[in-house]
PDB file of C-alpha atoms in Angstrom:
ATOM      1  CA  UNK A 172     -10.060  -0.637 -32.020  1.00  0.00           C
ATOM      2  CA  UNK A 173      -6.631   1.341 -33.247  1.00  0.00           C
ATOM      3  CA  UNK A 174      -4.565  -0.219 -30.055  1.00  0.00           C
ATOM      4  CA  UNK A 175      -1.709  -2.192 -30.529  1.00  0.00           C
ATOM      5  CA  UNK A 176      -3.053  -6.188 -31.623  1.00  0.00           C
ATOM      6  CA  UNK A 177      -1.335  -9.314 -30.716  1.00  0.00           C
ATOM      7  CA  UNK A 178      -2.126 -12.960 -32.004  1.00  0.00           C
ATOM      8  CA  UNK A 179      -2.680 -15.742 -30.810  1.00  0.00           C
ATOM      9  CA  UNK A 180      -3.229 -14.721 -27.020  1.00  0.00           C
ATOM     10  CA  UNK A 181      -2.307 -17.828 -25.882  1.00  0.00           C
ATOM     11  CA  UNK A 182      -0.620 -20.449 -27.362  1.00  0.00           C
ATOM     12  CA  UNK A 183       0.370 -24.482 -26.093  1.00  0.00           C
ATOM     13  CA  UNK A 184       2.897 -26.280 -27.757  1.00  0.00           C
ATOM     14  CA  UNK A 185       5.400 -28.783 -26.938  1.00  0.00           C
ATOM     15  CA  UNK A 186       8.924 -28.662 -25.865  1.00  0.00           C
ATOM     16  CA  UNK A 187      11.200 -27.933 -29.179  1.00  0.00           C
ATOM     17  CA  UNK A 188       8.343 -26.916 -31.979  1.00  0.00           C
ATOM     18  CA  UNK A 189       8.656 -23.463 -33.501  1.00  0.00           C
ATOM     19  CA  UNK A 190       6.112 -21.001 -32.600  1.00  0.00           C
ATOM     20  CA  UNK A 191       5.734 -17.499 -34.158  1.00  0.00           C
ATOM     21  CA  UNK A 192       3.274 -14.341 -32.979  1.00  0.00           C
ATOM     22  CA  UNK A 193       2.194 -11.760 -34.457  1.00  0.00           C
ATOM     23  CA  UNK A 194       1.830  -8.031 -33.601  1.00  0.00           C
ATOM     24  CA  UNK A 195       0.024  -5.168 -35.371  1.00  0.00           C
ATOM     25  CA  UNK A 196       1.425  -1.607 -33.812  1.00  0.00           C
ATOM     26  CA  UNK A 197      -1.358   1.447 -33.797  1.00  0.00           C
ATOM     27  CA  UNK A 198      -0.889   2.895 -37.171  1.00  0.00           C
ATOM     28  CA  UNK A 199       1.113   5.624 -36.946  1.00  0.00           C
ATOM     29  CA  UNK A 200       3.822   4.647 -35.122  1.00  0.00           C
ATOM     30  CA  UNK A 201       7.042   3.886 -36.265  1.00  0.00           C
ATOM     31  CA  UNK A 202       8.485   2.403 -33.249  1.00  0.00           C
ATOM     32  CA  UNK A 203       7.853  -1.389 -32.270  1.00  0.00           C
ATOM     33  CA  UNK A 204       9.391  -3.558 -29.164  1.00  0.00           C
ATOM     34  CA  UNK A 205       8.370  -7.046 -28.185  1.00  0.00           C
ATOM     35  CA  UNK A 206       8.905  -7.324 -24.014  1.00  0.00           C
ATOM     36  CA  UNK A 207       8.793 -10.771 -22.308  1.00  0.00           C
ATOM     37  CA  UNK A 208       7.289 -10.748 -18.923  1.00  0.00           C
ATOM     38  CA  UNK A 209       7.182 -14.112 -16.469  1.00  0.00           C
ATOM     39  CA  UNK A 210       5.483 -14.270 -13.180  1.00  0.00           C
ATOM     40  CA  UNK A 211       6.479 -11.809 -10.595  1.00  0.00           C
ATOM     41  CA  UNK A 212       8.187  -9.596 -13.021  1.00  0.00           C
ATOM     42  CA  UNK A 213       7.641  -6.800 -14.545  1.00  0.00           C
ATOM     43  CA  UNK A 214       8.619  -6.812 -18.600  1.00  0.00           C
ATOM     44  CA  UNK A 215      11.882  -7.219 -19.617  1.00  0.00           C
ATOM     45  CA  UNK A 216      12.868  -5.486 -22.595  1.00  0.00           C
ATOM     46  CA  UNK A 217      13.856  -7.771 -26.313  1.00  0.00           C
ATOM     47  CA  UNK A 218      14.038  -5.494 -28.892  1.00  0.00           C
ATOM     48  CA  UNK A 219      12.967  -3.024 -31.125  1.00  0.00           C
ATOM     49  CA  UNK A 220      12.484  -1.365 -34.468  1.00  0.00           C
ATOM     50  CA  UNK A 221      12.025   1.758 -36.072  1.00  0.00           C
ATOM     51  CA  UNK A 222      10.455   1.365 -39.104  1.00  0.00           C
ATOM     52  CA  UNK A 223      11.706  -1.532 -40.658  1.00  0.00           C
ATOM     53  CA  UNK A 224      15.107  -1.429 -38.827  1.00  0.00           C
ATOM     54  CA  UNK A 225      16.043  -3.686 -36.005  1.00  0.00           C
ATOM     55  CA  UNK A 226      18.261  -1.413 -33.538  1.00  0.00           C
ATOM     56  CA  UNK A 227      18.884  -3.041 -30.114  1.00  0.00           C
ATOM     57  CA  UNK A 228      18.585  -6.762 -29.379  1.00  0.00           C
ATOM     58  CA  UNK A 229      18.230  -8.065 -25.723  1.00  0.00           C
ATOM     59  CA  UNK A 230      21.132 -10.255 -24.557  1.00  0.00           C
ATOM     60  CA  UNK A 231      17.892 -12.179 -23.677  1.00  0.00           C
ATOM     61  CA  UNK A 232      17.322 -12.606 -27.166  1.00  0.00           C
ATOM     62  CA  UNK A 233      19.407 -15.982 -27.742  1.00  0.00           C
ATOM     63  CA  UNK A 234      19.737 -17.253 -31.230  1.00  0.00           C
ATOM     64  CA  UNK A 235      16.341 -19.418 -31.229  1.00  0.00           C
ATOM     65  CA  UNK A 236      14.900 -15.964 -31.307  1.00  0.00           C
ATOM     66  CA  UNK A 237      14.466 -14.487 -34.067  1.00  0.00           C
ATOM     67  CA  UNK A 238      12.014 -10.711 -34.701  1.00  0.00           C
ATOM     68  CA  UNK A 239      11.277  -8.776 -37.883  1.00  0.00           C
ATOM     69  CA  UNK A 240       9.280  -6.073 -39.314  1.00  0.00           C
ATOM     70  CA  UNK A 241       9.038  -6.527 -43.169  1.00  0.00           C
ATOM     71  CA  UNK A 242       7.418  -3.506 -43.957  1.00  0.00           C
ATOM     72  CA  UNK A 243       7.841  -1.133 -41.190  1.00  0.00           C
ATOM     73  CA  UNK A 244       4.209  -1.900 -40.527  1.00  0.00           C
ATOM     74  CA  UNK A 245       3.142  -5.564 -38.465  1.00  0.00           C
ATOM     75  CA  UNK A 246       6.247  -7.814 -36.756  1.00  0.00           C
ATOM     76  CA  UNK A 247       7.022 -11.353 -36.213  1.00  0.00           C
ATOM     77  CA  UNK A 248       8.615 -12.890 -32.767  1.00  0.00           C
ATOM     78  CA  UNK A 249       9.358 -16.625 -33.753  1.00  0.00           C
ATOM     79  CA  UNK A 250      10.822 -18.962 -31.381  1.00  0.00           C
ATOM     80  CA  UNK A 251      12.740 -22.007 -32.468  1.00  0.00           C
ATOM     81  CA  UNK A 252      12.921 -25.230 -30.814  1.00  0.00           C
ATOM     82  CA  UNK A 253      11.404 -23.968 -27.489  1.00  0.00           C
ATOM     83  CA  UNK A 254      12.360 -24.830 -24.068  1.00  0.00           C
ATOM     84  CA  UNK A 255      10.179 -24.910 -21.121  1.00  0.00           C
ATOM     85  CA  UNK A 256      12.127 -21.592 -19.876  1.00  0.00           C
ATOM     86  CA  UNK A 257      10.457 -19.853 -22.964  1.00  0.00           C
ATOM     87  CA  UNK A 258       7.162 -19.915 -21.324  1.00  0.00           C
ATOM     88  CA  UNK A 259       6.181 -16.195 -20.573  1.00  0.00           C
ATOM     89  CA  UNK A 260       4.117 -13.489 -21.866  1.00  0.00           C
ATOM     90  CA  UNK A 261       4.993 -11.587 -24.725  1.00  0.00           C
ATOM     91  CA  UNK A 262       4.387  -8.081 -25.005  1.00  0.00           C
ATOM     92  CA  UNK A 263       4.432  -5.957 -28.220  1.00  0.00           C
ATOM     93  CA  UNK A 264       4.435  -2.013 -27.752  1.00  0.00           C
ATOM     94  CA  UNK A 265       4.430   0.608 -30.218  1.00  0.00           C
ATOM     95  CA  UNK A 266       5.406   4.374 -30.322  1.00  0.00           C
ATOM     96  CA  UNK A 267       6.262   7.399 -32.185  1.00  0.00           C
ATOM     97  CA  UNK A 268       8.397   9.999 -32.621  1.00  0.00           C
ATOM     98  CA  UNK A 269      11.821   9.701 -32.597  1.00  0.00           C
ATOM     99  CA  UNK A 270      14.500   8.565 -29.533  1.00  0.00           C
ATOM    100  CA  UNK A 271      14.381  12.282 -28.132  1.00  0.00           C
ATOM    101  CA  UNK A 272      10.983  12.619 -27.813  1.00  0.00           C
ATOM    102  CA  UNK A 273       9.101  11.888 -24.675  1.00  0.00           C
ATOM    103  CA  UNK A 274       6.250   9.610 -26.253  1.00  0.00           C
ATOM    104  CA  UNK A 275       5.339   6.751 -24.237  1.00  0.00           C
ATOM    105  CA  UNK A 276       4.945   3.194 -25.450  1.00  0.00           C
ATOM    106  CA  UNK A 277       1.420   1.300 -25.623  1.00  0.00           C
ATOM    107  CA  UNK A 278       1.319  -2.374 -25.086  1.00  0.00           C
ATOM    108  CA  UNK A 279      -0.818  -4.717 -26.590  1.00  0.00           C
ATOM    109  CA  UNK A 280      -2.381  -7.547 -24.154  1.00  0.00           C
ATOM    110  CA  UNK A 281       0.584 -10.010 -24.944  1.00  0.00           C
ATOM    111  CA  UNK A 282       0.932 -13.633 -26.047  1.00  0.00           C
ATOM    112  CA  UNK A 283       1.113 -16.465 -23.383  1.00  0.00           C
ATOM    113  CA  UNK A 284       3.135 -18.878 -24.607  1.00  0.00           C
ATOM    114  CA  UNK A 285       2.727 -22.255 -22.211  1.00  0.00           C
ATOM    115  CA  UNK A 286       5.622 -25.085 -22.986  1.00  0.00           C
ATOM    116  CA  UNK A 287       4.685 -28.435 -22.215  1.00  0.00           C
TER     117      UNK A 287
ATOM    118  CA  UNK B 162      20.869  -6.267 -11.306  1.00  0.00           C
ATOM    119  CA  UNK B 163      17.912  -4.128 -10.219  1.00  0.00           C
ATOM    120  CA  UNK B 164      18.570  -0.638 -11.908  1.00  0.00           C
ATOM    121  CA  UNK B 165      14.541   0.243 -10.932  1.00  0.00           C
ATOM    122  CA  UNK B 166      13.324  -0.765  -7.649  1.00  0.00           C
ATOM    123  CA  UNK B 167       9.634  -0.906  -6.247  1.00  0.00           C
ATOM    124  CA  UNK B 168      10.229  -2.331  -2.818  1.00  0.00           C
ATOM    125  CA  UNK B 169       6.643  -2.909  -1.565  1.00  0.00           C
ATOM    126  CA  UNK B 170       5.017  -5.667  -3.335  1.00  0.00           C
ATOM    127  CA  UNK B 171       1.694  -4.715  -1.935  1.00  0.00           C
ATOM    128  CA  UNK B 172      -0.310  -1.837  -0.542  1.00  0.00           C
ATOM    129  CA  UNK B 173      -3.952  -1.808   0.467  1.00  0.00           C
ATOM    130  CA  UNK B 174      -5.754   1.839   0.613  1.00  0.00           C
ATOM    131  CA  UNK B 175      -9.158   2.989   1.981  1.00  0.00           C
ATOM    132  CA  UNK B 176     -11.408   4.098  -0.974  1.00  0.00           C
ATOM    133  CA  UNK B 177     -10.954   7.613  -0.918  1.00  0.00           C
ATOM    134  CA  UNK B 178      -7.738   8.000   0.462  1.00  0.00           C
ATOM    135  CA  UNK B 179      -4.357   8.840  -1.152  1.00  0.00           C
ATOM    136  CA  UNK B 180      -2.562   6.202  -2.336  1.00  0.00           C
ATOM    137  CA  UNK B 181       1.277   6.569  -2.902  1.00  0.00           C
ATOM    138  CA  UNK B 182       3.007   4.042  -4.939  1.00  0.00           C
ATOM    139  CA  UNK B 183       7.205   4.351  -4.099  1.00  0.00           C
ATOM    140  CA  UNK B 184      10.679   3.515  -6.872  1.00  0.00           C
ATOM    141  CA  UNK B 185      13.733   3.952  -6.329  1.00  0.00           C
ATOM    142  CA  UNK B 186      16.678   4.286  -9.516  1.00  0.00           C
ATOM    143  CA  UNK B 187      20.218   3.442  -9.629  1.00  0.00           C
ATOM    144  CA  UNK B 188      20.958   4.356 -12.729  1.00  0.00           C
ATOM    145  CA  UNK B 189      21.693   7.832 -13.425  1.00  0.00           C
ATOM    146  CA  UNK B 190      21.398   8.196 -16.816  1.00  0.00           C
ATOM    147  CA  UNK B 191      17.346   7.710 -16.885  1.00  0.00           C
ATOM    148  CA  UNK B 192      15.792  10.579 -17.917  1.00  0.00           C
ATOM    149  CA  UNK B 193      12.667   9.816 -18.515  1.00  0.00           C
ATOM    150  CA  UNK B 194       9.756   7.762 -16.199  1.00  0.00           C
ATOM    151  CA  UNK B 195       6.632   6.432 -16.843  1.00  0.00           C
ATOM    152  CA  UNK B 196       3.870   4.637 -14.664  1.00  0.00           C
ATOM    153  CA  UNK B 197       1.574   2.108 -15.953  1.00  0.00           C
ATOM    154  CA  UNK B 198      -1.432   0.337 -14.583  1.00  0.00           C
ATOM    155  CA  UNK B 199      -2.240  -3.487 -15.338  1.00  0.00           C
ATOM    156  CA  UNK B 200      -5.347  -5.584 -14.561  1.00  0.00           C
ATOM    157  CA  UNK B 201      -4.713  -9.465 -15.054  1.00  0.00           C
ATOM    158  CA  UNK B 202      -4.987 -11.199 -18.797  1.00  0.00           C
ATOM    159  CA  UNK B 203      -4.601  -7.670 -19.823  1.00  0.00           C
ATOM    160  CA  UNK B 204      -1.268  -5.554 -21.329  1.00  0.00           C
ATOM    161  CA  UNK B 205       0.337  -2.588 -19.298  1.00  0.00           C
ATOM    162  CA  UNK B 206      -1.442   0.748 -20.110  1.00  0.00           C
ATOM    163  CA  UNK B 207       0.307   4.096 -19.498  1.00  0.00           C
ATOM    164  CA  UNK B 208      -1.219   5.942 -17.013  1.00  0.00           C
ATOM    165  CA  UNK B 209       1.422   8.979 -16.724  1.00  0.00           C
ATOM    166  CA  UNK B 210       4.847  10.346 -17.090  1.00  0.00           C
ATOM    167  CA  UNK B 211       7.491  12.534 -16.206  1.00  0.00           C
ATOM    168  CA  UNK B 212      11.036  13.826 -17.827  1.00  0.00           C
ATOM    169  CA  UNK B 213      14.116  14.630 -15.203  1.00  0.00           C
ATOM    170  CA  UNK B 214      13.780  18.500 -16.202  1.00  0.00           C
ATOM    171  CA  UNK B 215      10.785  18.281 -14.227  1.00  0.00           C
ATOM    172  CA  UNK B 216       9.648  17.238 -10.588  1.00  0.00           C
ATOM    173  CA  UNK B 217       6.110  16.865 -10.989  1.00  0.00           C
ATOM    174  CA  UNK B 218       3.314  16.288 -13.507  1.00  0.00           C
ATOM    175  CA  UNK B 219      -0.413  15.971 -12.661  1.00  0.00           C
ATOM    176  CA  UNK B 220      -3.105  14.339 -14.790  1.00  0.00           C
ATOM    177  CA  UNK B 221      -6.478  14.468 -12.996  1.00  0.00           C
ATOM    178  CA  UNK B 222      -5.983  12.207 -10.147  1.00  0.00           C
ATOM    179  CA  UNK B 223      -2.871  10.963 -10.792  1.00  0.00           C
ATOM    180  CA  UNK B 224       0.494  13.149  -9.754  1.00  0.00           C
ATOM    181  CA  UNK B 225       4.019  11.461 -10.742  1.00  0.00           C
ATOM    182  CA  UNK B 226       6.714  13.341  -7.927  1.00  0.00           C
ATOM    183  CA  UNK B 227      10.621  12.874  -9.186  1.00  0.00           C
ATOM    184  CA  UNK B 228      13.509  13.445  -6.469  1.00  0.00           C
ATOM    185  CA  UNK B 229      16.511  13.356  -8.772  1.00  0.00           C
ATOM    186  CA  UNK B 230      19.426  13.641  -5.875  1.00  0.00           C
ATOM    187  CA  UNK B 231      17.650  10.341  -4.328  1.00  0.00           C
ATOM    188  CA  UNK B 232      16.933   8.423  -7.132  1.00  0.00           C
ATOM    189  CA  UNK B 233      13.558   8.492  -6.233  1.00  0.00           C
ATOM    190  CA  UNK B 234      10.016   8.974  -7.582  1.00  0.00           C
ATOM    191  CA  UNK B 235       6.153   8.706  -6.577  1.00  0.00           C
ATOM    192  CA  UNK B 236       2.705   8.272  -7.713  1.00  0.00           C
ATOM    193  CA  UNK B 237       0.223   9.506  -5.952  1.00  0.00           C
ATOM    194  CA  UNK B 238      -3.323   8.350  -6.258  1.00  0.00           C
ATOM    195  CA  UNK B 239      -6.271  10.656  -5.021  1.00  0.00           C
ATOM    196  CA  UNK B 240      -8.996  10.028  -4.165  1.00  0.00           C
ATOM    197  CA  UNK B 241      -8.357   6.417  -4.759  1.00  0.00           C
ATOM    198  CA  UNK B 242     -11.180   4.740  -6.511  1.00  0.00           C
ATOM    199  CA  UNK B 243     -11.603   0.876  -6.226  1.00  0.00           C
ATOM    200  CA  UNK B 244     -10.938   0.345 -10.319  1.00  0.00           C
ATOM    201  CA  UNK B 245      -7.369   1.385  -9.229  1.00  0.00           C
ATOM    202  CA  UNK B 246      -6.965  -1.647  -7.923  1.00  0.00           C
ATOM    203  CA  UNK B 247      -4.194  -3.516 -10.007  1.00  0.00           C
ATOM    204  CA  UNK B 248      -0.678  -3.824 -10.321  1.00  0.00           C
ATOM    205  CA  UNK B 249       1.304  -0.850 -10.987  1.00  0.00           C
ATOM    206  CA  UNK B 250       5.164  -0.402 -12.672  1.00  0.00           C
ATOM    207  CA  UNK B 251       7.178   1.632 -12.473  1.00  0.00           C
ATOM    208  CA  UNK B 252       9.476   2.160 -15.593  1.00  0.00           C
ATOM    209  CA  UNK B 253      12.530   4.417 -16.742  1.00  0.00           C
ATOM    210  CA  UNK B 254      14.800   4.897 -20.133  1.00  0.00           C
ATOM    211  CA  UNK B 255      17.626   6.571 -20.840  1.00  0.00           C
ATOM    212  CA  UNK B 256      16.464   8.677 -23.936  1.00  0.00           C
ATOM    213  CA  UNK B 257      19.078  11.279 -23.972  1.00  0.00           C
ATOM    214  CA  UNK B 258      21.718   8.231 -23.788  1.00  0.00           C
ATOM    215  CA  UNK B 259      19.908   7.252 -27.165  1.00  0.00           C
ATOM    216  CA  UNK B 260      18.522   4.247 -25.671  1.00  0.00           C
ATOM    217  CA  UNK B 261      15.067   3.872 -26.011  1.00  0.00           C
ATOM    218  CA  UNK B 262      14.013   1.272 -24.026  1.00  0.00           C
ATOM    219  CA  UNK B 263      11.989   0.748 -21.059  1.00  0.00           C
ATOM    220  CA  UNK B 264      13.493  -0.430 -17.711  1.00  0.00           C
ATOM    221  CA  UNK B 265      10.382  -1.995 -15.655  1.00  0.00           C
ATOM    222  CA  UNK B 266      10.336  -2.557 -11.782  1.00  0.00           C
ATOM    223  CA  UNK B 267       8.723  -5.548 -10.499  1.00  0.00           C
ATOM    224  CA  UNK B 268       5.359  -3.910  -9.847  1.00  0.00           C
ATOM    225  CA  UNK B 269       3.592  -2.920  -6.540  1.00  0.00           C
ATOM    226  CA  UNK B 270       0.075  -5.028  -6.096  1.00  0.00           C
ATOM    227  CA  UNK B 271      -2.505  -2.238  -5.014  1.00  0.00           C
ATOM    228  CA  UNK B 272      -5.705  -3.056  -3.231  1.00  0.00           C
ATOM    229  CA  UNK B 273      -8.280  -0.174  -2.960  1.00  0.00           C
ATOM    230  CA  UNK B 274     -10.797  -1.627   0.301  1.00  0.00           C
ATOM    231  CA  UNK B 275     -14.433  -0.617   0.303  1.00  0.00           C
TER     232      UNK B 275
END
């Protein structure tokens, strides 16, 4: 399968512990953004890289939340000390090209993160 | 604030009709829209898209219609099939504005009925 993969799909945890996913773009692309969608929504935009390079960050994004792309290749969302509004689904998409060209993003199936 | 609109939450189609999937835009620096299609415990897939130099592009079945003076676009479904039933977004970005990312609506539920 060459789509975009995220891991864990789901994942419990309790109020305040760290959590991290993980998301592996389709090959090629040099473009990454992580999306958080909660019920009745559609997804709301968090960030994004090219390459290795974080450019825009989500007001959304408070400091518990922190994203990286080492290598220009997989990313990292990690969220510290969660709170029970963290609970959502997070969405990874991937794309190429460059910010002129019309390329759509593909989304992997997302994380559902469940705060207890 | 909303800056992209789907205002009907649900629809419900007759197989084989057209279905026709409304958004309105507010902000006029999106120049580029997108549709996708998601089924539940599953991510958004891209069904089709359109940039604002154009005011229509077809892909088999699917037709994406863009009024730019109203803020306004449309997907049109036909014949509808009953594996289109899902929820569909609308999305827009402002490319040209260097701003790459996607602005989602809310989604509109569709039900295709046998």
């Amino acid at each position: 399968d060459t789509g975009v993969s995220q891991n864990p799909r789901h994942k419990i945890t309790k109020r305040g512990q760290n959590v991290t996913f993980r998301c592996d773009p389709i090959s090629e692309h040099n473009r990454l953004y992580w999306y958080r969608q909660t019920l009745g929504q559609g997804p709301e935009f968090l960030t994004y890289f090219q390459n290795e390079a974080q450019l825009e960050k989500s007001r959304l994004l408070s400091d518990r939340f922190s994203a990286e792309r080492p290598k220009g290749s997989f990313s990292t969302l990690e969220i510290q000390r969660t709170e029970q509004g963290d609970s959502a689904m997070y969405l990874c998409a991937s794309s190429s090209g460059t910010a002129y060209s019309n390329q759509p993003q593909h989304f992997g199936d997302g994380t559902r993160l469940s705060i207890l | 604030d909303q800056q992209v609109k789907q205002n009907s939450p649900s629809l419900s189609v007759q197989e084989g009709r057209i279905s026709i999937l409304n958004c309105d835009y507010t902000n006029s620096m999106f120049d580029y829209f997108l549709w996708y299609k998601k089924y539940p415990a599953e991510g958004p897939t891209f069904l089709i898209s359109i940039s604002s130099i154009k005011d229509k592009n077809e892909d088999g079945r699917f037709t994406v219609f863009l009024n730019k003076s109203a803020k306004h676009l449309s997907l049109h479904i036909v014949p509808s099939q009953p594996g289109d039933s899902a929820v569909y977004f609308c999305a827009a970005s402002a490319r040209m504005n260097r701003d790459d990312k996607i602005i989602f609506g809310k989604g509109t539920r569709l039900h295709i009925l046998p």
